[in-house]
Coordinates of C-alpha atoms in Angstrom, one line a residue:
M1 CA 57.3 9.1 53.9
S2 CA 60.5 11.0 53.2
Q3 CA 59.2 12.6 50.0
H4 CA 56.1 14.2 48.7
R5 CA 54.5 11.9 46.1
R6 CA 52.0 12.7 43.4
V7 CA 49.9 9.7 42.6
A8 CA 47.2 9.0 40.0
V9 CA 44.8 6.1 39.8
I10 CA 43.5 4.6 36.5
G11 CA 40.1 3.0 37.1
A12 CA 37.3 4.5 39.2
G13 CA 35.5 1.2 39.9
F14 CA 35.5 -1.1 42.9
M15 CA 39.3 -1.4 43.4
G16 CA 40.3 2.0 41.9
S17 CA 38.0 4.0 44.1
M18 CA 39.5 2.3 47.1
H19 CA 43.1 3.0 45.9
A20 CA 42.1 6.7 45.4
S21 CA 40.5 7.0 48.8
I22 CA 43.6 5.6 50.5
F23 CA 46.2 7.6 48.5
A24 CA 44.1 10.8 49.3
R25 CA 44.7 10.3 53.0
I26 CA 48.3 9.1 53.2
R27 CA 50.6 11.7 54.7
G28 CA 53.2 12.9 52.2
C29 CA 51.0 11.7 49.3
E30 CA 48.9 13.8 46.9
L31 CA 46.1 12.2 44.9
A32 CA 46.7 14.1 41.6
A33 CA 44.1 12.6 39.4
I34 CA 41.6 9.8 38.7
V35 CA 41.3 8.4 35.1
D36 CA 38.3 6.6 33.7
P37 CA 36.5 6.7 30.4
N38 CA 33.4 7.2 32.5
T39 CA 34.3 10.6 33.7
T40 CA 31.1 11.0 35.5
L41 CA 32.0 8.1 37.7
A42 CA 35.6 9.4 38.1
K43 CA 34.3 12.9 39.1
S44 CA 32.0 11.4 41.7
V45 CA 34.9 9.6 43.3
A46 CA 37.1 12.7 43.1
D47 CA 34.4 14.9 44.6
R48 CA 33.9 12.5 47.5
L49 CA 37.6 12.7 48.3
G50 CA 37.8 16.5 48.2
G51 CA 38.6 17.0 44.6
C52 CA 41.4 16.2 42.1
A53 CA 41.8 16.2 38.4
V54 CA 39.8 13.9 36.3
Y55 CA 40.8 12.5 32.8
A56 CA 39.1 10.2 30.4
S57 CA 42.4 8.6 29.2
H58 CA 45.9 7.8 30.3
E59 CA 47.2 9.8 27.3
D60 CA 45.5 13.0 28.6
L61 CA 46.7 12.2 32.2
L62 CA 50.4 11.8 31.2
E63 CA 50.3 14.9 28.9
N64 CA 49.1 17.1 31.7
E65 CA 50.4 15.8 35.0
R66 CA 53.8 15.2 36.6
L67 CA 53.5 11.9 38.6
D68 CA 55.7 9.9 40.9
L69 CA 53.4 6.8 40.8
L70 CA 50.6 5.5 38.6
S71 CA 48.2 2.9 40.1
I72 CA 46.5 0.9 37.4
C73 CA 43.2 -0.7 38.6
T74 CA 41.6 -1.6 35.2
P75 CA 40.8 -5.1 34.1
D76 CA 44.0 -7.0 33.5
N77 CA 43.6 -7.1 29.7
L78 CA 43.8 -3.2 29.8
H79 CA 47.0 -2.9 31.7
L80 CA 49.4 -2.8 28.7
G81 CA 48.7 0.6 27.1
P82 CA 48.9 2.8 30.2
A83 CA 51.8 0.8 31.6
L84 CA 54.0 1.3 28.5
A85 CA 53.0 4.9 28.2
A86 CA 53.8 5.6 31.9
A87 CA 57.2 3.8 31.7
A88 CA 58.1 5.9 28.7
K89 CA 57.4 9.0 30.7
G90 CA 59.5 7.8 33.6
V91 CA 56.6 7.2 35.9
N92 CA 56.7 4.4 38.5
L93 CA 54.0 1.8 38.3
F94 CA 51.8 -0.2 40.7
I95 CA 49.5 -2.6 38.9
E96 CA 46.6 -4.6 40.5
K97 CA 47.1 -8.3 40.0
P98 CA 47.6 -10.1 37.8
I99 CA 50.2 -8.1 35.9
A100 CA 48.4 -8.8 32.6
S101 CA 46.2 -11.4 30.9
S102 CA 48.9 -12.8 28.7
L103 CA 52.6 -13.6 29.2
D104 CA 53.5 -11.6 26.1
E105 CA 52.0 -8.4 27.6
A106 CA 53.5 -9.2 31.0
H107 CA 57.0 -9.5 29.5
A108 CA 56.4 -6.2 27.5
I109 CA 55.5 -4.3 30.7
V110 CA 58.5 -5.6 32.7
A111 CA 60.8 -4.9 29.8
A112 CA 59.5 -1.3 29.4
C113 CA 60.0 -0.6 33.1
E114 CA 63.5 -2.1 33.1
K115 CA 64.5 -0.1 30.0
A116 CA 63.1 3.1 31.5
G117 CA 64.6 2.4 35.0
T118 CA 61.2 2.9 36.6
K119 CA 59.9 0.8 39.5
L120 CA 57.2 -1.8 38.9
G121 CA 55.1 -3.3 41.7
I122 CA 52.1 -5.7 41.5
G123 CA 49.2 -5.7 43.9
Y124 CA 49.3 -9.1 45.7
L125 CA 47.4 -8.1 48.8
L126 CA 48.0 -11.2 50.8
R127 CA 51.6 -10.2 51.3
F128 CA 50.3 -7.4 53.5
D129 CA 47.9 -9.6 55.5
P130 CA 49.6 -10.1 58.9
R131 CA 48.6 -13.7 59.0
Y132 CA 50.4 -14.6 55.8
A133 CA 53.3 -12.3 56.5
H134 CA 53.9 -14.0 59.8
A135 CA 53.7 -17.4 58.0
K136 CA 56.4 -16.3 55.7
E137 CA 58.6 -15.3 58.7
L138 CA 58.0 -18.8 60.3
I139 CA 59.3 -20.5 57.2
A140 CA 62.2 -18.0 56.8
S141 CA 63.3 -18.6 60.4
G142 CA 63.8 -22.3 59.7
R143 CA 61.3 -23.2 62.5
T144 CA 59.1 -25.3 60.1
G145 CA 62.0 -27.2 58.5
L146 CA 61.7 -28.2 54.9
P147 CA 58.3 -27.9 53.2
I148 CA 56.4 -31.1 52.4
H149 CA 52.9 -30.0 51.4
L150 CA 50.7 -26.9 51.1
Y151 CA 47.0 -26.6 50.7
A152 CA 45.5 -23.2 49.6
R153 CA 41.8 -22.6 49.4
R154 CA 40.0 -19.4 48.4
N155 CA 36.2 -19.8 47.9
S156 CA 33.6 -17.0 47.7
A157 CA 30.0 -16.4 47.1
R158 CA 28.5 -16.2 43.6
T159 CA 27.3 -12.7 44.4
E160 CA 30.9 -11.4 44.8
G161 CA 33.4 -12.0 42.0
P162 CA 30.9 -13.2 39.2
K163 CA 28.8 -10.1 39.8
R164 CA 31.7 -7.8 39.0
Y165 CA 33.8 -9.9 36.6
A166 CA 31.7 -12.5 34.8
G167 CA 32.9 -13.1 31.3
K168 CA 35.8 -10.7 31.7
L169 CA 38.5 -13.0 33.0
P170 CA 38.8 -16.6 34.2
L171 CA 38.3 -17.6 37.8
A172 CA 41.9 -18.7 38.1
L173 CA 43.3 -15.3 37.0
H174 CA 41.0 -13.4 39.4
V175 CA 41.1 -15.7 42.5
T176 CA 43.6 -18.5 42.3
V177 CA 46.5 -16.2 41.3
H178 CA 46.4 -14.8 44.9
D179 CA 47.3 -18.1 46.3
V180 CA 49.7 -18.9 43.5
D181 CA 51.8 -15.8 44.3
M182 CA 51.6 -16.7 48.0
A183 CA 52.9 -20.3 47.4
L184 CA 55.7 -19.0 45.2
W185 CA 56.6 -16.4 47.9
L186 CA 56.5 -19.0 50.7
L187 CA 58.5 -21.6 48.6
E188 CA 61.1 -19.0 47.5
G189 CA 64.0 -20.8 45.7
Q190 CA 61.7 -23.6 44.3
R191 CA 60.1 -23.5 40.9
P192 CA 56.9 -25.3 39.7
V193 CA 57.6 -28.2 37.4
T194 CA 54.3 -30.0 36.8
V195 CA 50.6 -28.9 37.0
Y196 CA 47.4 -30.9 36.8
A197 CA 44.0 -29.1 37.1
Q198 CA 40.3 -29.6 36.6
Q199 CA 37.5 -27.1 36.6
T200 CA 33.7 -26.9 36.5
D201 CA 31.3 -24.5 34.9
R202 CA 27.9 -26.0 35.7
L203 CA 26.6 -23.0 37.5
L204 CA 28.4 -20.0 36.0
G205 CA 29.3 -21.2 32.5
S206 CA 26.3 -19.4 31.0
I207 CA 27.8 -16.0 32.1
G208 CA 31.3 -16.9 30.7
T209 CA 33.2 -18.0 33.8
Q210 CA 34.0 -21.1 35.9
D211 CA 32.5 -22.3 39.1
S212 CA 35.7 -23.8 40.5
I213 CA 39.2 -24.9 39.7
A214 CA 41.4 -27.4 41.6
A215 CA 45.0 -28.0 40.8
I216 CA 48.0 -30.1 42.0
V217 CA 51.4 -28.6 41.5
R218 CA 54.8 -30.3 42.1
F219 CA 57.7 -28.0 42.8
S220 CA 61.4 -28.6 42.0
D221 CA 62.4 -29.7 45.5
G222 CA 59.5 -32.2 45.7
T223 CA 57.0 -30.0 47.6
V224 CA 53.4 -30.6 46.5
V225 CA 50.8 -27.8 46.6
N226 CA 47.0 -28.2 46.2
F227 CA 45.0 -25.2 45.1
E228 CA 41.2 -24.9 45.4
S229 CA 39.3 -21.9 44.2
S230 CA 35.6 -21.3 43.7
W231 CA 33.2 -18.4 43.5
A232 CA 30.1 -20.6 43.4
L233 CA 29.2 -20.5 47.1
P234 CA 25.5 -19.6 47.6
S235 CA 24.7 -16.0 48.2
G236 CA 23.7 -16.8 51.8
A237 CA 27.1 -18.4 52.6
R238 CA 28.4 -17.3 56.0
H239 CA 31.8 -16.5 54.7
M240 CA 32.3 -13.9 52.0
I241 CA 35.7 -15.3 51.4
D242 CA 36.3 -18.8 52.8
A243 CA 40.1 -18.8 52.6
R244 CA 42.7 -21.1 54.2
L245 CA 46.3 -22.1 53.9
E246 CA 47.7 -25.3 55.5
Y247 CA 51.5 -25.9 55.5
I248 CA 53.2 -29.1 56.6
G249 CA 57.0 -29.0 57.1
T250 CA 59.5 -31.6 58.3
D251 CA 59.7 -29.9 61.8
A252 CA 56.3 -28.1 62.2
S253 CA 53.0 -27.2 60.5
F254 CA 50.8 -24.2 60.6
E255 CA 47.4 -23.1 59.4
V256 CA 46.2 -19.6 58.2
Q257 CA 42.4 -19.4 58.6
C258 CA 40.7 -16.5 57.0
G259 CA 37.0 -17.5 56.9
D260 CA 36.0 -16.0 60.3
S261 CA 36.4 -12.3 60.3
G262 CA 35.6 -11.9 64.0
L263 CA 32.5 -9.8 63.2
Y264 CA 29.3 -11.8 62.3
L265 CA 26.1 -9.9 61.3
A266 CA 22.6 -11.4 60.9
D267 CA 19.5 -9.6 59.8
A268 CA 16.2 -10.5 58.1
D269 CA 17.9 -11.1 54.8
R270 CA 21.1 -12.9 55.5
S271 CA 23.8 -13.8 58.0
Q272 CA 27.4 -13.2 57.0
E273 CA 30.9 -12.5 58.3
V274 CA 31.8 -8.8 57.8
D275 CA 35.2 -7.9 56.4
T276 CA 37.5 -6.7 59.1
Q277 CA 40.8 -7.6 57.3
H278 CA 41.2 -6.8 53.6
W279 CA 39.5 -3.4 53.1
P280 CA 37.0 -2.6 55.9
T281 CA 35.5 0.8 55.9
I282 CA 35.8 2.3 59.4
G283 CA 34.7 5.9 60.1
G284 CA 34.2 6.4 56.4
H285 CA 37.8 5.4 55.5
V286 CA 39.2 2.3 53.9
E287 CA 41.5 0.5 56.3
G288 CA 43.1 -3.0 56.6
D289 CA 45.4 -4.9 54.4
L290 CA 44.8 -2.6 51.4
K291 CA 45.8 0.5 53.3
R292 CA 48.9 -1.3 54.6
E293 CA 49.8 -2.4 51.1
L294 CA 49.5 1.1 49.5
E295 CA 51.5 2.7 52.4
G296 CA 54.1 0.0 51.8
V297 CA 54.2 0.9 48.1
L298 CA 55.1 4.5 48.9
D299 CA 57.7 3.3 51.4
W300 CA 59.0 0.9 48.7
L301 CA 59.4 3.9 46.3
D302 CA 61.7 5.5 48.9
G303 CA 63.8 2.3 49.0
G304 CA 62.0 0.6 51.9
A305 CA 61.8 -3.2 52.4
A306 CA 58.0 -3.6 51.9
P307 CA 57.3 -7.0 50.3
V308 CA 55.8 -5.5 47.1
A309 CA 55.7 -8.2 44.4
S310 CA 58.1 -7.4 41.5
G311 CA 57.3 -7.7 37.8
R312 CA 59.4 -10.8 37.5
E313 CA 57.6 -12.4 40.4
A314 CA 54.3 -11.5 38.7
I315 CA 55.4 -13.1 35.5
A316 CA 56.1 -16.3 37.5
S317 CA 52.7 -16.3 39.1
L318 CA 50.9 -15.6 35.8
E319 CA 52.8 -18.4 34.1
L320 CA 51.8 -21.0 36.7
T321 CA 48.2 -19.7 36.7
L322 CA 47.9 -19.9 32.9
A323 CA 49.4 -23.4 33.1
M324 CA 46.6 -24.4 35.4
I325 CA 44.0 -23.1 33.0
R326 CA 45.7 -25.0 30.1
S327 CA 45.7 -28.2 32.1
A328 CA 42.0 -27.8 33.1
E329 CA 41.0 -27.1 29.5
S330 CA 43.0 -30.0 28.1
G331 CA 42.8 -32.5 30.9
E332 CA 46.5 -33.1 30.6
V333 CA 49.5 -32.6 32.9
V334 CA 51.4 -29.4 31.9
R335 CA 55.2 -29.5 32.4
L336 CA 56.9 -26.2 33.2
A337 CA 60.5 -27.4 33.5

């Protein structure tokens, strides 16, 4: 990094604690503070990382700290307040996906950052997964020809997402939106025009979420994309995240296979793939795609070319994901253009 960066993280939970641990280790970066209404939790994270300031609110944070970057890792319906306040203070923003839970809030965040002249990036982790990043390069090189069809699957065990997020946000906004951003990124220059989706809630409806969602999207140049997402796999499922992307082009096809991690562990209780890709902990430190992403964010602040999703791109992915939800709830085709 060419500059010293002071960074704060809002949210001391599952994702926020990992952001904090990574920022605390990156050369040229200082973890200035962790913010969470549960200050006991925030202090425990700060102490584990060698200490930093702890605040109960973003208001207290922005009043007391000079920051170069604020990383927002709260539930998506709580992004608006800290994002607007940070932009007003001239602080750059990195927000875990999706940008917000509504298009109105997403547009408000983007407008505030554009008015303030601050940078806004959204945490779409797959862009920093070497498998997907190389797939993007295959398409950009022209080797695959024109796209015909994509299939994107992202299924996980009921003990993962529902355990943390049940009743807080729809399955599509937590899971499918990853593949929506990826499809829009891979099909750059095309726009979605029609969406048809169906969903089920037989298993998880009682806790306020969906079991699965399946959608078919037609894009402006005729490409068809099938999305499949579920977090209803049994707790003993071998794959923590059974993800796959298949691409068929006029000149070539490729597959991105993410189920097998390369490390398989079995004991008396379960047998399961161990994460070696997204955020594995090695030697007590978080590594993998998430570390690459946050290092990329700091490089992006310095004008580097890291593929951080922009606010406008995040609005596009949110719009398509919300259209899927509307179609699944109504049983009708939703037209976007």
